[in-house]
Short mmCIF file of C-alpha atoms and ligand atoms in Angstrom, two decimals:
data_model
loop_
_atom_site.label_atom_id
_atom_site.label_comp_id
_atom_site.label_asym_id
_atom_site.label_seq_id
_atom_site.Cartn_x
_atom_site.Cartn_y
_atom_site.Cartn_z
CA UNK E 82 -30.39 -31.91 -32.70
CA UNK E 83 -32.68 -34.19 -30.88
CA UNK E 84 -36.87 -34.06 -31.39
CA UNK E 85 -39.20 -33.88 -28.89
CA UNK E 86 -39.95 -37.77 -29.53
CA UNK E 87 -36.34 -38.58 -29.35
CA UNK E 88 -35.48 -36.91 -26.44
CA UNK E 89 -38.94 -38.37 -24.78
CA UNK E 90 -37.44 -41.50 -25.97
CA UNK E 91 -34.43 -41.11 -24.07
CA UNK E 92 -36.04 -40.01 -20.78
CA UNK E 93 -37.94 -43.30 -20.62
CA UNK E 94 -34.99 -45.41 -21.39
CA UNK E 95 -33.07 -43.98 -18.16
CA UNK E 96 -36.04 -44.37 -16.09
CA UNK E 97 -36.36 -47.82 -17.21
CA UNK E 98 -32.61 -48.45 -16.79
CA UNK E 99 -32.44 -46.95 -13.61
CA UNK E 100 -35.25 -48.76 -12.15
CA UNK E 101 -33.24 -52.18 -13.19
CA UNK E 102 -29.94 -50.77 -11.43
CA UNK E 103 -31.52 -49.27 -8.50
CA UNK E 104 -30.00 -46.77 -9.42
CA UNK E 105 -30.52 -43.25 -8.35
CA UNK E 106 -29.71 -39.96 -10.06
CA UNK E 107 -28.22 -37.05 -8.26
CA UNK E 108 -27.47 -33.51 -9.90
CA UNK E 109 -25.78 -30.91 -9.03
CA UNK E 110 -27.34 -27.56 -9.00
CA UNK E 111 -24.80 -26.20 -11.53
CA UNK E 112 -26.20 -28.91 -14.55
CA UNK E 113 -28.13 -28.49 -17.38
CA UNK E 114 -31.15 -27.97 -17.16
CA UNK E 115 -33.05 -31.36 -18.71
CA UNK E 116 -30.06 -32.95 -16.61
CA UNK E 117 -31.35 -31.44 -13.09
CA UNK E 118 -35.11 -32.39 -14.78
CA UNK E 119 -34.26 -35.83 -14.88
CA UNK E 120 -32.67 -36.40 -11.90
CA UNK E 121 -34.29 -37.81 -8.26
CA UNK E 122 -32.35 -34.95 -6.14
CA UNK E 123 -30.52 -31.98 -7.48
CA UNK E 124 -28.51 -29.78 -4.81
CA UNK E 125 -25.06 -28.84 -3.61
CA UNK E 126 -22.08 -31.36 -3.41
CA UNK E 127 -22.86 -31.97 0.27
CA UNK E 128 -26.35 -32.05 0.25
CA UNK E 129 -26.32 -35.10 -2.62
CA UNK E 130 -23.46 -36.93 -0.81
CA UNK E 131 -25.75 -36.90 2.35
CA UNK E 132 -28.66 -38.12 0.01
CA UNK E 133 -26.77 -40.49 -1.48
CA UNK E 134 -25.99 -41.82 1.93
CA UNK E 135 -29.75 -41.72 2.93
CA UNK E 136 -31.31 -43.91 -0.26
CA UNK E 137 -31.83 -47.50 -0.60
CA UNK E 138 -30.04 -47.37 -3.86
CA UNK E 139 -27.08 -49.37 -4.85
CA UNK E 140 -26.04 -47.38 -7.82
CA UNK E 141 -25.27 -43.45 -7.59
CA UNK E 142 -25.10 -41.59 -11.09
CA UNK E 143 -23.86 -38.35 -10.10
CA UNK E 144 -23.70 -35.55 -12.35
CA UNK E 145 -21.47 -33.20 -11.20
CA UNK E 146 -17.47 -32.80 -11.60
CA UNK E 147 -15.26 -35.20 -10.42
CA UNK E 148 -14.85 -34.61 -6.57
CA UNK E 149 -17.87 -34.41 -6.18
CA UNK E 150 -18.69 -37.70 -6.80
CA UNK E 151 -15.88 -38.41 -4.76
CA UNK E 152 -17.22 -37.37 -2.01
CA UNK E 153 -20.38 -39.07 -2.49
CA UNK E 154 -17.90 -42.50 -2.70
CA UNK E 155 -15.84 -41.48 0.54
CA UNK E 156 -19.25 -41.12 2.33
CA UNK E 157 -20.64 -44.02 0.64
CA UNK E 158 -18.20 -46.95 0.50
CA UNK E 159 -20.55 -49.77 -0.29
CA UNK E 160 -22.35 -47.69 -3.20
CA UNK E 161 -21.12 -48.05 -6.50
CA UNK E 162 -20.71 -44.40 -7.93
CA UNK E 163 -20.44 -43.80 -11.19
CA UNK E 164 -19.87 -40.44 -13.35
CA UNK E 165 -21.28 -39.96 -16.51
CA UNK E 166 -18.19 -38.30 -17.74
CA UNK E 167 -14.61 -39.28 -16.68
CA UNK E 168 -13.52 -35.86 -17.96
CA UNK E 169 -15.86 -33.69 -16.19
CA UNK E 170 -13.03 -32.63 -13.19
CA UNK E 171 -12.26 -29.51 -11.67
CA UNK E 172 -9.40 -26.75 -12.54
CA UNK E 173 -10.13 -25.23 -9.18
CA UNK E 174 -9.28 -28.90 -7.10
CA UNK E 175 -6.63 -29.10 -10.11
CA UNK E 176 -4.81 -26.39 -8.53
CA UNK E 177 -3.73 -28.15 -5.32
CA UNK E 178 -1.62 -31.61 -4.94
CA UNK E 179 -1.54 -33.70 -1.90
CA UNK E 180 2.93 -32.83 -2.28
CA UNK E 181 1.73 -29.00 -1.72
CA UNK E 182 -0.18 -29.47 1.21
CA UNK E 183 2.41 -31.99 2.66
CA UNK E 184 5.06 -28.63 1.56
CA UNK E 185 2.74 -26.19 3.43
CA UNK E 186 2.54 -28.39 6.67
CA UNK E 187 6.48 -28.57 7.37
CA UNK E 188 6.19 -24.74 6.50
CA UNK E 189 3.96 -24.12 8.74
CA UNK E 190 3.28 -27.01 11.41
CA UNK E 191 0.75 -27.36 13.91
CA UNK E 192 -1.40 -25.06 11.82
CA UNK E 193 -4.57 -26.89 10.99
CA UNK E 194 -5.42 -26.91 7.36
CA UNK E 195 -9.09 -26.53 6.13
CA UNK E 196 -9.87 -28.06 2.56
CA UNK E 197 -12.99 -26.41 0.45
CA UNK E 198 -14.70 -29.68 -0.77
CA UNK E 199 -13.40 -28.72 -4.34
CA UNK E 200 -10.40 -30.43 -3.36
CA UNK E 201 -9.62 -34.10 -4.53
CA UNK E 202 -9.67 -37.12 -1.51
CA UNK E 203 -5.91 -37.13 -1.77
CA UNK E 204 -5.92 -33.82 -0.83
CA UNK E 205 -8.82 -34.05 1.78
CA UNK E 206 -6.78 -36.88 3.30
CA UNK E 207 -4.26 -34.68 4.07
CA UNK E 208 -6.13 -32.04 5.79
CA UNK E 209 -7.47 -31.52 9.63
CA UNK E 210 -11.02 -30.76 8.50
CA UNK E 211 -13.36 -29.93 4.99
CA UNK E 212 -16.07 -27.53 4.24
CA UNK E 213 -18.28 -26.22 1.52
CA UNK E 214 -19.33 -22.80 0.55
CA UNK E 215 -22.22 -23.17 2.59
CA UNK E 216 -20.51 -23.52 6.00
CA UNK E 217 -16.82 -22.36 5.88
CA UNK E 218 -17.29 -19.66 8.09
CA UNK E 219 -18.70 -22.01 11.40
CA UNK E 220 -15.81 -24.28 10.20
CA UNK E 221 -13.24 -21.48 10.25
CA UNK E 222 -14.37 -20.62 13.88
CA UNK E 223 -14.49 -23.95 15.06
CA UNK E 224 -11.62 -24.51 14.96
CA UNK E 225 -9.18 -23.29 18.28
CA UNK E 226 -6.19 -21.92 16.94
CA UNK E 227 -5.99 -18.76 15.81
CA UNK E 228 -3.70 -19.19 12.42
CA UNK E 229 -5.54 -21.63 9.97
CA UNK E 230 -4.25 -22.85 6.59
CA UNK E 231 -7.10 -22.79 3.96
CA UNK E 232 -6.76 -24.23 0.61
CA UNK E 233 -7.30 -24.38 -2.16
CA UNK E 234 -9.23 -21.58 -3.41
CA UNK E 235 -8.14 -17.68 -2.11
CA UNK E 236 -11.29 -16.03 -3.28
CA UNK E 237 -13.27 -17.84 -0.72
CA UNK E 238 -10.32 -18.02 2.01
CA UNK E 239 -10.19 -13.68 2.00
CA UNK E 240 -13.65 -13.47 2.31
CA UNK E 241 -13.22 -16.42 5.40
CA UNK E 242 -10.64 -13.70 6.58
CA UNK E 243 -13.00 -11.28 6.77
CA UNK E 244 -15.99 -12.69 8.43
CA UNK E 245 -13.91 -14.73 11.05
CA UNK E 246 -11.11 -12.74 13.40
CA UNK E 247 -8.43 -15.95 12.01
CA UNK E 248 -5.38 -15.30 10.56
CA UNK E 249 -5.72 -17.28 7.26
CA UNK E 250 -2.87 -18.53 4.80
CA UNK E 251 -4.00 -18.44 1.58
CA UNK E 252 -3.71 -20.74 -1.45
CA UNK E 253 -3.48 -19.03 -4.69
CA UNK E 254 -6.24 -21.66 -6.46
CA UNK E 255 -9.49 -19.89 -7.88
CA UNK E 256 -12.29 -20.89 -10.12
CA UNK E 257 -11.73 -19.73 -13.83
CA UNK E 258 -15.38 -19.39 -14.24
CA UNK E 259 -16.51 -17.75 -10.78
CA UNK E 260 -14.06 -15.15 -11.74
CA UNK E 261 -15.35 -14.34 -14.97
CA UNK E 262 -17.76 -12.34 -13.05
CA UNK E 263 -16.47 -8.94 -12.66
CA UNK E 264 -17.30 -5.66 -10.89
CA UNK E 265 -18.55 -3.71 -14.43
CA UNK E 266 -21.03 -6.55 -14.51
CA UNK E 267 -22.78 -6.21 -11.22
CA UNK E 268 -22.60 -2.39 -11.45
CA UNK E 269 -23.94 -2.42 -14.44
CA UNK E 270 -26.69 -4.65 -13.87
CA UNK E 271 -27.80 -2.80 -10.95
CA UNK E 272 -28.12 0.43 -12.58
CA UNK E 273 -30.35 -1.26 -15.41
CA UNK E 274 -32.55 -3.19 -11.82
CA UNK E 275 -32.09 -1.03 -9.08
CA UNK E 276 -34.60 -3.52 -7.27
CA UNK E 277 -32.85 -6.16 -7.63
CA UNK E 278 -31.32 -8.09 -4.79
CA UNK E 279 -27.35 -8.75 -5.34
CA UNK E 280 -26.62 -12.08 -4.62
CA UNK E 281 -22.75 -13.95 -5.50
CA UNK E 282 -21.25 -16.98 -4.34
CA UNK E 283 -17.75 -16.74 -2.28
CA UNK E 284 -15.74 -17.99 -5.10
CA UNK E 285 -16.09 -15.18 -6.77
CA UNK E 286 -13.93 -11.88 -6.85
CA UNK E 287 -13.31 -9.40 -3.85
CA UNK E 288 -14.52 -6.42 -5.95
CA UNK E 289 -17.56 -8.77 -6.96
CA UNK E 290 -18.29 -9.75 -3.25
CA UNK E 291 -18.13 -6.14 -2.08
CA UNK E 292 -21.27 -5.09 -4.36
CA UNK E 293 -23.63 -7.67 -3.28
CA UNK E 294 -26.43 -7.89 -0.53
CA UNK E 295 -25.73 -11.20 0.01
CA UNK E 296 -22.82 -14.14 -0.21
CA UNK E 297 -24.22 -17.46 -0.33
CA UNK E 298 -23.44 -20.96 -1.41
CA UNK E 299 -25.87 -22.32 -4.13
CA UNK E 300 -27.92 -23.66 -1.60
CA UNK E 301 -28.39 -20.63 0.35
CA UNK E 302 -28.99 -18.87 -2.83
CA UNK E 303 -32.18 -21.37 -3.69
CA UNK E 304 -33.05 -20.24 0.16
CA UNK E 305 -32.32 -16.52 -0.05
CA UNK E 306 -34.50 -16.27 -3.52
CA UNK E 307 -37.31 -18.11 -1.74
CA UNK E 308 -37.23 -16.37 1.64
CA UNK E 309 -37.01 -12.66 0.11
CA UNK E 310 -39.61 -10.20 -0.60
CA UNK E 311 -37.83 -9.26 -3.63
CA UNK E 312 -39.18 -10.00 -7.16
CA UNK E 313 -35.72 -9.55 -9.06
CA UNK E 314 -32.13 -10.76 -8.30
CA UNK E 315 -28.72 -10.45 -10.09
CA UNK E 316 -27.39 -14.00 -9.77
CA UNK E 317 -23.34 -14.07 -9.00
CA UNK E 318 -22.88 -17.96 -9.97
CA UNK E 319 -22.39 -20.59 -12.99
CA UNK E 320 -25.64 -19.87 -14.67
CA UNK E 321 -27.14 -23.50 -14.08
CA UNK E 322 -28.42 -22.37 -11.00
CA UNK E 323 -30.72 -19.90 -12.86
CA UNK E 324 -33.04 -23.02 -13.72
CA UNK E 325 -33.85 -24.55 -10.50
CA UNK E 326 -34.08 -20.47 -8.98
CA UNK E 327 -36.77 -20.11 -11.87
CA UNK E 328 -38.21 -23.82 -11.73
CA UNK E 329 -38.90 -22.87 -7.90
CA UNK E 330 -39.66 -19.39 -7.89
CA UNK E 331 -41.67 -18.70 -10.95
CA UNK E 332 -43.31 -15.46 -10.08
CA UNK E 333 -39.87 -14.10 -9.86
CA UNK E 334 -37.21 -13.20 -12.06
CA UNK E 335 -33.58 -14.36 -12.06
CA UNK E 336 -30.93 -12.33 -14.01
CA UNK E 337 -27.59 -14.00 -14.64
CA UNK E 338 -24.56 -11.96 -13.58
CA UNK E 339 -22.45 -13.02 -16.39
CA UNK E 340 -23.36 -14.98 -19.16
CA UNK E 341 -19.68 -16.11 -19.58
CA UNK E 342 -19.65 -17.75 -16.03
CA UNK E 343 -20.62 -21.25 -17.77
CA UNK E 344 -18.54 -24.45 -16.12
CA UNK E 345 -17.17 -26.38 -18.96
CA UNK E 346 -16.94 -29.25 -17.03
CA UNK E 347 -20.54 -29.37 -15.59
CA UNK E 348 -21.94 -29.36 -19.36
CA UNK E 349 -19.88 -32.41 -19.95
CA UNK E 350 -23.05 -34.56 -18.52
CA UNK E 351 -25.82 -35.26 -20.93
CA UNK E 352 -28.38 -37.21 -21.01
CA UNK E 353 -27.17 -39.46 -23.87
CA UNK E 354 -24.18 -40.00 -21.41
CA UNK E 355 -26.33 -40.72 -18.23
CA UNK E 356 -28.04 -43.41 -20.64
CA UNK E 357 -24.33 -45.27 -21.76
CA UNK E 358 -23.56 -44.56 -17.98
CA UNK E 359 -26.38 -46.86 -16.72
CA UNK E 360 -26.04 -49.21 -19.95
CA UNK E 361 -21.96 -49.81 -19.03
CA UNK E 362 -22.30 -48.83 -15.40
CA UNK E 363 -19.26 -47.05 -15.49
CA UNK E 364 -16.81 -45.22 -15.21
CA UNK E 365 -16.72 -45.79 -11.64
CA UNK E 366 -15.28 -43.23 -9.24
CA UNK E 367 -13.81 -45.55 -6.09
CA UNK E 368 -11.44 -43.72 -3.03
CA UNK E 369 -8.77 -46.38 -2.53
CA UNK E 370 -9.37 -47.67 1.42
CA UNK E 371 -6.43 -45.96 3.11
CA UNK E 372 -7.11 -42.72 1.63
CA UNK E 373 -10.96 -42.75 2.32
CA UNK E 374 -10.69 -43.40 5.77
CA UNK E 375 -8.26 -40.10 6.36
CA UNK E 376 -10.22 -37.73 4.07
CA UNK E 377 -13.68 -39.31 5.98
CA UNK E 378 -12.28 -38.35 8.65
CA UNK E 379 -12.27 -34.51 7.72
CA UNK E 380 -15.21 -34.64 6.22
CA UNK E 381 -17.27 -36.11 9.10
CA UNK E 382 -15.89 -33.39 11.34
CA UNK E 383 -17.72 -31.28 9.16
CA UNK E 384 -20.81 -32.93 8.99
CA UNK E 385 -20.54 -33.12 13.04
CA UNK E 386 -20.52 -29.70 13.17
CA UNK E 387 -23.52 -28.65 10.91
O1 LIG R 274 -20.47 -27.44 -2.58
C1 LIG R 274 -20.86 -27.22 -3.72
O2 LIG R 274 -21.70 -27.87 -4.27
C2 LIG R 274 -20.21 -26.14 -4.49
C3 LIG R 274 -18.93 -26.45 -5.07
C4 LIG R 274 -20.74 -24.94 -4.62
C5 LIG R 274 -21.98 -24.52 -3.94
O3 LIG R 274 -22.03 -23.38 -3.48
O4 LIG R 274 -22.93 -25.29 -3.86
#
């Protein structure tokens, strides 16, 4: 257990670090809390990999899961990004390969194929075009053929399905802690805060999404929370979101949905790690050339499109 001196101690010695790097240190909004404290942007994968793009800064720490700071590198090919945890990855990108997406091509080809951006650039290199949480739907209906492919994660594609008139294919991928939010938990919840605002992220469960006043990425979340009269919301998402909804919004309160919907993987970055990260400057997450320019290629037709 660290003391108040200690961990003081260990504040300053990033900062200091960082400064000699020129380094700069992005979090997602899913990290822990003194992670997102110390950090010079905190946000959604896309909104960091479009920082990351806009700073001066040589060196990217990213705290976040593994694709997400390979996004950062496929945006960002003369940056050196590094992750404070090589094990920090993603079951939900886990659950496709580049082999099935090649399989689900000669199944079905000339279908385009949308990746989420929890997908890993192999996989994004192998797709027509990417999107986050935030955006899926415009992507879904940008797109001119009526039959899409979207992988990897079905909890997000059905509710795609349902907003968009495409006929989706579904990939059976989910994330093991989005879905540890169930129905009894919302209903619950709202009988105990019948003022409360519902809101749940698109990852989650059908039977979750159908109780809420509102489905939202994390950053339309932070936006929703700001932007409505309400004083009380049920938050549907890893609970590292709570912080910066409470850091932001202080005369309103923030109750989590689930208290088991806790990413393993985003609590892998500490601050003693972000310290040996800037000390060794590494690991280092690189996209080999050939396969950055094809998943760069779906990823800026998203960006063109937003
Ligand atoms: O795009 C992101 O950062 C993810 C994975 C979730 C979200 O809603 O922000």
């Amino acid at each position: 257990m660290q003391t108040r001196t200690q961990s003081r101690t260990l504040r300053e010695k990033i900062f200091e670090l960082k400064e000699k790097r020129k380094a700069v240190i992005l979090a997602h909004n899913y990290q822990l809390p003194e992670v997102q404290d110390i950090a010079d942007f905190v946000g959604d994968s896309l909104e960091l990999s479009k920082q990351a793009e806009k700073t001066s800064a040589k060196v990217i720490v990213f705290c976040g899961v593994h694709f997400m700071a390979e996004t950062a590198s496929i945006i960002c090919p003369d940056k050196k990004v590094i992750l404070p945890d090589d094990n920090a990855g993603c079951p939900l990108a886990d659950m496709i390969t580049p082999e099935d997406v090649k399989k689900l091509k000669l199944e079905y080809p000339k279908i385009p194929v949308v990746s989420y951006v929890n997908t890993s650039a192999r996989v994004k290199a192998q797709t027509d075009i990417a999107c986050t949480s935030a955006n899926a739907i415009k992507v879904v209906n940008s797109i001119k053929e009526e039959e899409i492919i979207f992988i990897p994660d079905v909890n997000l594609s059905k509710y795609v399905e349902k907003k968009t008139t495409k006929k989706i294919i579904h990939w059976r991928g989910y994330c093991p802690t989005h879905v540890k939010i169930l129905p009894e938990d919302i209903k619950k919840l709202k009988k105990l805060n019948p003022d409360a605002k519902v809101m749940v992220h698109p990852e989650c469960l059908m039977q979750v999404i159908e109780l809420a006043d509102a489905v939202l990425s994390t950053s339309g979340m932070l936006k929703y929370a700001k932007e409505t009269n309400s004083k009380k919301f049920i938050v549907g998402t890893e609970i590292g979101i709570i912080h910066r909804l409470k850091k932001e919004n202080p005369e309103k309160e923030f109750i989590p949905a689930s208290k088991f919907a806790i990413c393993p993987n985003m609590k892998k970055i500490t601050l003693e790690k972000i310290l040996w990260t800037l000390e060794d400057m590494k690991p280092e997450v690189k996209v080999p050339k050939d396969i950055r320019e094809k998943a760069l290629a779906s990823v800026n037709k998203m960006i063109e499109l937003v």
